[in-house]
Coordinates of C-alpha atoms in Angstrom, one line a residue:
X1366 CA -20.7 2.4 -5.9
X1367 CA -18.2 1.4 -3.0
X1368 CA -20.5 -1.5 -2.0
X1369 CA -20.2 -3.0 -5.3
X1370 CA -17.1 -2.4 -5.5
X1371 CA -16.6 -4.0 -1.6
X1372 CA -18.3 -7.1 -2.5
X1373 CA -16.5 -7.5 -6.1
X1374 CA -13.4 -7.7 -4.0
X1375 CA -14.3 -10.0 -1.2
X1376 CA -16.1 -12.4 -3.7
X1377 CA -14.1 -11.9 -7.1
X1378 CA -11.0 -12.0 -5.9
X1379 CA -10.4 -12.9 -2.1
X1380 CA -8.9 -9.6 -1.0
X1381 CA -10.4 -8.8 2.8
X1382 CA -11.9 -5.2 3.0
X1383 CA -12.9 -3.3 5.7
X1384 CA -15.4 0.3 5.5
X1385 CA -13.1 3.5 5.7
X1386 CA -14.5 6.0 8.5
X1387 CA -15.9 7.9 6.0
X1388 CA -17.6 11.4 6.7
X1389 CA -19.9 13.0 8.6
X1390 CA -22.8 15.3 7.6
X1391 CA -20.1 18.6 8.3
X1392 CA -17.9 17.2 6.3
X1393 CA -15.4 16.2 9.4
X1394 CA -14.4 12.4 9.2
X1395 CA -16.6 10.0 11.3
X1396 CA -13.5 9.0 14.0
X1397 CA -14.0 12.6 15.3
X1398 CA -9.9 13.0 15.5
X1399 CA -9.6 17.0 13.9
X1400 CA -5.4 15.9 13.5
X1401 CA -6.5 12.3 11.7
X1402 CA -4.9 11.8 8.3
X1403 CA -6.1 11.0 5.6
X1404 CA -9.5 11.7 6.9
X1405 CA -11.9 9.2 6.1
X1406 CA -9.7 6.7 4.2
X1407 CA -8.7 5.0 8.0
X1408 CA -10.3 2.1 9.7
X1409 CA -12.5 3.1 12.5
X1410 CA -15.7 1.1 13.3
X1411 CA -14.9 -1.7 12.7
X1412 CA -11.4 -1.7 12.7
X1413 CA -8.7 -3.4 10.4
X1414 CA -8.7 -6.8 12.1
X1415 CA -12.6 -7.4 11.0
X1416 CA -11.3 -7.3 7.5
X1417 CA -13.2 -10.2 5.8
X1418 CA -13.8 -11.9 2.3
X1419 CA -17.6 -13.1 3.7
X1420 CA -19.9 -11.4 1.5
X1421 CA -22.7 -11.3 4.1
X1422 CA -21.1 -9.2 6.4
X1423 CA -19.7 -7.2 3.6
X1424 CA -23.1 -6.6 2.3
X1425 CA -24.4 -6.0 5.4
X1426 CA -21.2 -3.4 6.5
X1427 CA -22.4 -1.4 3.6
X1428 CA -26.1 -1.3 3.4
X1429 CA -25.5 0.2 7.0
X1430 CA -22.9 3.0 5.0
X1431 CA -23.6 3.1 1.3
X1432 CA -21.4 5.5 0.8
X1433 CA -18.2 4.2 3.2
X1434 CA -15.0 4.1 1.3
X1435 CA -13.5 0.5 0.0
X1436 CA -10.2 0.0 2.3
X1437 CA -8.4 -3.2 1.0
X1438 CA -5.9 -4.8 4.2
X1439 CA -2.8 -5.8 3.0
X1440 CA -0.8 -8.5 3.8
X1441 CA -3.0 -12.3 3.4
X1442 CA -3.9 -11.9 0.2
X1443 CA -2.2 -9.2 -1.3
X1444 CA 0.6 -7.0 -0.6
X1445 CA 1.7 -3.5 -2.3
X1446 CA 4.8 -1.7 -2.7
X1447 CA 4.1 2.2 -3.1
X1448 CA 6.6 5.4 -4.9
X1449 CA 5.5 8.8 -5.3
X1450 CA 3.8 9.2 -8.5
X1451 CA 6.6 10.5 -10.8
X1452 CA 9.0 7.9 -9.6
X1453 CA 6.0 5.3 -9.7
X1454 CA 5.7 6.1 -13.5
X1455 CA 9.5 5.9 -14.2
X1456 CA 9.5 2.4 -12.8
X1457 CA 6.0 1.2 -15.0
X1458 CA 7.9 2.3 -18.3
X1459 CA 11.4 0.7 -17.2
X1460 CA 9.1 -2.8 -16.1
X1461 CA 7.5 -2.6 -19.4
X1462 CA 10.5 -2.1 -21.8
X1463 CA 12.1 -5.0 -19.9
X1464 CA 9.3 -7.3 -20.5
X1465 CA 8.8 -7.8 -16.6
X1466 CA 4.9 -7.6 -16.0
X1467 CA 3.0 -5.9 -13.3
X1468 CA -0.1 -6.8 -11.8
X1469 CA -2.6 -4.6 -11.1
X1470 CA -1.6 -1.0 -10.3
X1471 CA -3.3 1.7 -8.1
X1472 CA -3.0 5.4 -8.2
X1473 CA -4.4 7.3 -4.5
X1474 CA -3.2 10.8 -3.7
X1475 CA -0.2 11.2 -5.4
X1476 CA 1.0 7.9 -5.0
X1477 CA 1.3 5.0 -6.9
X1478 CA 0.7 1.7 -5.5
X1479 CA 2.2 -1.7 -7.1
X1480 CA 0.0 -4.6 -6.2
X1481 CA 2.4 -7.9 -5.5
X1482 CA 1.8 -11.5 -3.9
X1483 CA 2.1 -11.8 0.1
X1484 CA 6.3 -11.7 0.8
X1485 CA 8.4 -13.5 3.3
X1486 CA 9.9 -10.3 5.2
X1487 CA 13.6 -11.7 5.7
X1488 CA 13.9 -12.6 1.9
X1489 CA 12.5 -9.0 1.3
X1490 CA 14.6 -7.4 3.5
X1491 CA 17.6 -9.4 2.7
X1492 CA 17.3 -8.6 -1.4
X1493 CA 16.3 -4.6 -0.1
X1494 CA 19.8 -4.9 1.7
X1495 CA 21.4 -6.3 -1.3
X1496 CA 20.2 -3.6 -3.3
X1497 CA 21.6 -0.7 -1.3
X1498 CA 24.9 -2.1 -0.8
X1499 CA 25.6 -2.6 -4.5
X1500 CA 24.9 1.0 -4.7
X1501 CA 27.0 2.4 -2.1
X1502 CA 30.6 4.0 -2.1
X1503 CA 33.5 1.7 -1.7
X1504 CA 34.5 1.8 2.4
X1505 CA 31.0 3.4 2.9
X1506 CA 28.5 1.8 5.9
X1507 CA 25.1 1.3 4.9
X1508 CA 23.2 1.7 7.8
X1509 CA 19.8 -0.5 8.4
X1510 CA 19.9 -4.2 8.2
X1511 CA 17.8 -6.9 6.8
X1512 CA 15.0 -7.1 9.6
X1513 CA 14.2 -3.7 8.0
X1514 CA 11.1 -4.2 6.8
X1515 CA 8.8 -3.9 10.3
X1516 CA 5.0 -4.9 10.3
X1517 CA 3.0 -1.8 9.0
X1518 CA 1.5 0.2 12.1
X1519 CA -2.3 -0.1 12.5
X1520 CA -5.2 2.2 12.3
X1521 CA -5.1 5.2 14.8
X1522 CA -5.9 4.5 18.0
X1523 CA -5.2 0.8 17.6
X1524 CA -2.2 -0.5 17.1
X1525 CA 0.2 2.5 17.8
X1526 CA 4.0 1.5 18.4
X1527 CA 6.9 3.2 17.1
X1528 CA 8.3 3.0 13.5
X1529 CA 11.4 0.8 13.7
X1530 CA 12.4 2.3 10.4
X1531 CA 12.5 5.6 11.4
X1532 CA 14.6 5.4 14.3
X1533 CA 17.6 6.6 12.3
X1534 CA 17.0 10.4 9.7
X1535 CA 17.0 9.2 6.6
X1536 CA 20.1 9.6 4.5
X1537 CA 19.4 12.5 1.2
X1538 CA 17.1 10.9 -1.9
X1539 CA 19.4 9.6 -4.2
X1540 CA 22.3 9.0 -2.0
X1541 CA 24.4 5.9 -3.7
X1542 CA 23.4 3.0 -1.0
X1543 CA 21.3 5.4 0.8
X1544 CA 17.6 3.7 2.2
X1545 CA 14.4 4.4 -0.2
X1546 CA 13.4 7.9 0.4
X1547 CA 9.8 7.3 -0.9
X1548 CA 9.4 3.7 -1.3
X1549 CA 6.6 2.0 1.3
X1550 CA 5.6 -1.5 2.0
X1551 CA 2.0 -2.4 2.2
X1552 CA 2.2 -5.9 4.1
X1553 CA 0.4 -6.8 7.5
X1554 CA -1.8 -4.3 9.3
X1555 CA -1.5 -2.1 6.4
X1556 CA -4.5 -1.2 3.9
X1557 CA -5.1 1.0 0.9
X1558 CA -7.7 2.7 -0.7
X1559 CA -9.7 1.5 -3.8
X1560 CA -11.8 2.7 -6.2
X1561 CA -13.9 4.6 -5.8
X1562 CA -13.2 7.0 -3.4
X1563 CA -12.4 11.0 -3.8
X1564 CA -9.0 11.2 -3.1
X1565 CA -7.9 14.4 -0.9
X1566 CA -6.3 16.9 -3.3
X1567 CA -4.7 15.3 -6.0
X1568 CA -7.6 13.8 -8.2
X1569 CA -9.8 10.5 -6.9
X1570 CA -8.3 7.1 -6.3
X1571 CA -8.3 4.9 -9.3
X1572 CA -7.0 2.1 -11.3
X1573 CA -3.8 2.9 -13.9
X1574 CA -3.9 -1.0 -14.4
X1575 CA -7.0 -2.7 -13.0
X1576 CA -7.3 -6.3 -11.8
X1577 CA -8.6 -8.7 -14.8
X1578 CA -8.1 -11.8 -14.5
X1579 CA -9.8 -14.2 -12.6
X1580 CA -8.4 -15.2 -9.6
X1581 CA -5.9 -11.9 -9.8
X1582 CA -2.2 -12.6 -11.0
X1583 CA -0.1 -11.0 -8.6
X1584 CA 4.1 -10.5 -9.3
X1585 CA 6.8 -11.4 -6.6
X1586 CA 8.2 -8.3 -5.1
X1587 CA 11.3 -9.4 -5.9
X1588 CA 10.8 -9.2 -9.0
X1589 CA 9.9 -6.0 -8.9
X1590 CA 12.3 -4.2 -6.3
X1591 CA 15.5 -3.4 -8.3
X1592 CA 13.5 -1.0 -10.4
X1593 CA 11.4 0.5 -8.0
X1594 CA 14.7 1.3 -6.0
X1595 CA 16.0 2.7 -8.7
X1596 CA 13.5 4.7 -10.3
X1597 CA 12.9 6.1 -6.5
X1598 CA 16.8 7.1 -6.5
X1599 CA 16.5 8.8 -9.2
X1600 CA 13.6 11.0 -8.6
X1601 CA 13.7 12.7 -5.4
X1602 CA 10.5 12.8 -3.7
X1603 CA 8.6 11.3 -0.6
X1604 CA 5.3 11.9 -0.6
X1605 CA 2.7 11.1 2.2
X1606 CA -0.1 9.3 0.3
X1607 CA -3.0 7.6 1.4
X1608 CA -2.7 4.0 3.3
X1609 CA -0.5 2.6 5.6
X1610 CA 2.8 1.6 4.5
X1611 CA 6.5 1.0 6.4
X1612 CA 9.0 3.6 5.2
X1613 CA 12.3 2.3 4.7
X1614 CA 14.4 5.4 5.8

């Protein structure tokens, strides 16, 4: 049940979660925005910022909702770094034949999300940066720069501003030194799904690698990013997915 699942995280393993909009009787999500996406897996009432570990008002949040999806908010606790599925799984097998473990590992609408330790954006940026000018031509310009990796927009309605990263059209998947074309950064004001919840079209969100121990490890991002670059280079792809995440590209 999502309250179980609510209070498992807020008590288990620190992780502040918020109740997704959810649904209304006619099957239209509870914000009452027709264009919303995904429907129901948003914040609405309350929104992101009341994201809490206290287990009394996560209790209370869902005795109110029973059946209100489980929306985790990245960035304190825990962090994520997303690739469309096929890339996603390309990266799991190269992590795995090198020995380099994962934490715990989430699959929602043809996604894949990677669940890392909270990173310091200029050392993530700068080692993204690094990463795409090893791979570029000789004498070629690799636009984007180290302060790349923006704070993830908000919920609808509430913390709307312009995606930095998107200011330029992305360069073709694949490009040598090109940006990400379907890597996303889960850090502060974004969230993801958790189990369980439907999913909207691709199968319902769930754990390919669930979280275990107790407290949760968690890997650096670092030590994670030259694969997932390179795994998303090498399968073209973008994806939307569900969550909010900064696009590099």
């Amino acid at each position: 049940m999502p309250g179980e699942s609510a209070l498992i995280c807020a008590s288990r393993w620190h992780w502040p979660v918020v109740p997704g909009a959810g649904f209304l009787p006619n099957g239209n999500c509870r914000c009452g925005r027709l264009d919303c996406s995904p429907p129901g897996a948003h914040p609405h009432d309350p929104g992101l910022l009341a994201a809490t570990t206290d287990t009394r008002m996560v209790g209370w949040w869902w005795d109110r909702r029973p059946q209100a999806p489980v929306l985790l908010a990245t960035g304190g606790a825990v962090c994520a770094i997303s690739l469309p599925a096929a890339s996603a799984m390309r990266a799991v097998t190269e992590l795995d034949r090198r020995g380099r473990r994962t934490g715990p590992v989430l699959a929602a609408d043809g996604r894949i999300a990677m669940l890392v330790a909270p990173y310091e954006r200029p050392e993530l940026g700068e080692l993204l940066c690094a990463l795409m000018t090893r791979g570029a031509a000789p004498g070629r310009r690799r636009r984007g720069s180290a302060r790349g990796i923006p704070g993830e927009p908000g919920e609808p309605g509430e913390r709307e501003r312009p995606d930095e990263a998107a200011a330029e059209p992305p360069e073709p998947a694949g490009a040598a030194g090109g940006p990400p074309a379907g890597l996303r950064f889960h850090g502060p004001g974004g969230y993801l799904p958790l189990p369980p919840a439907p999913g909207h079209g691709t199968g319902p969100v769930h754990w390919l690698r669930p979280p275990r121990p107790r407290p949760v490890w968690l890997p650096r991002a670092a030590d994670l990013l030259d694969v997932l670059v390179a795994a998303d280079r090498t399968t073209p792809g973008t994806g939307t997915g569900t969550g909010t995440g900064t696009r590099l590209g």
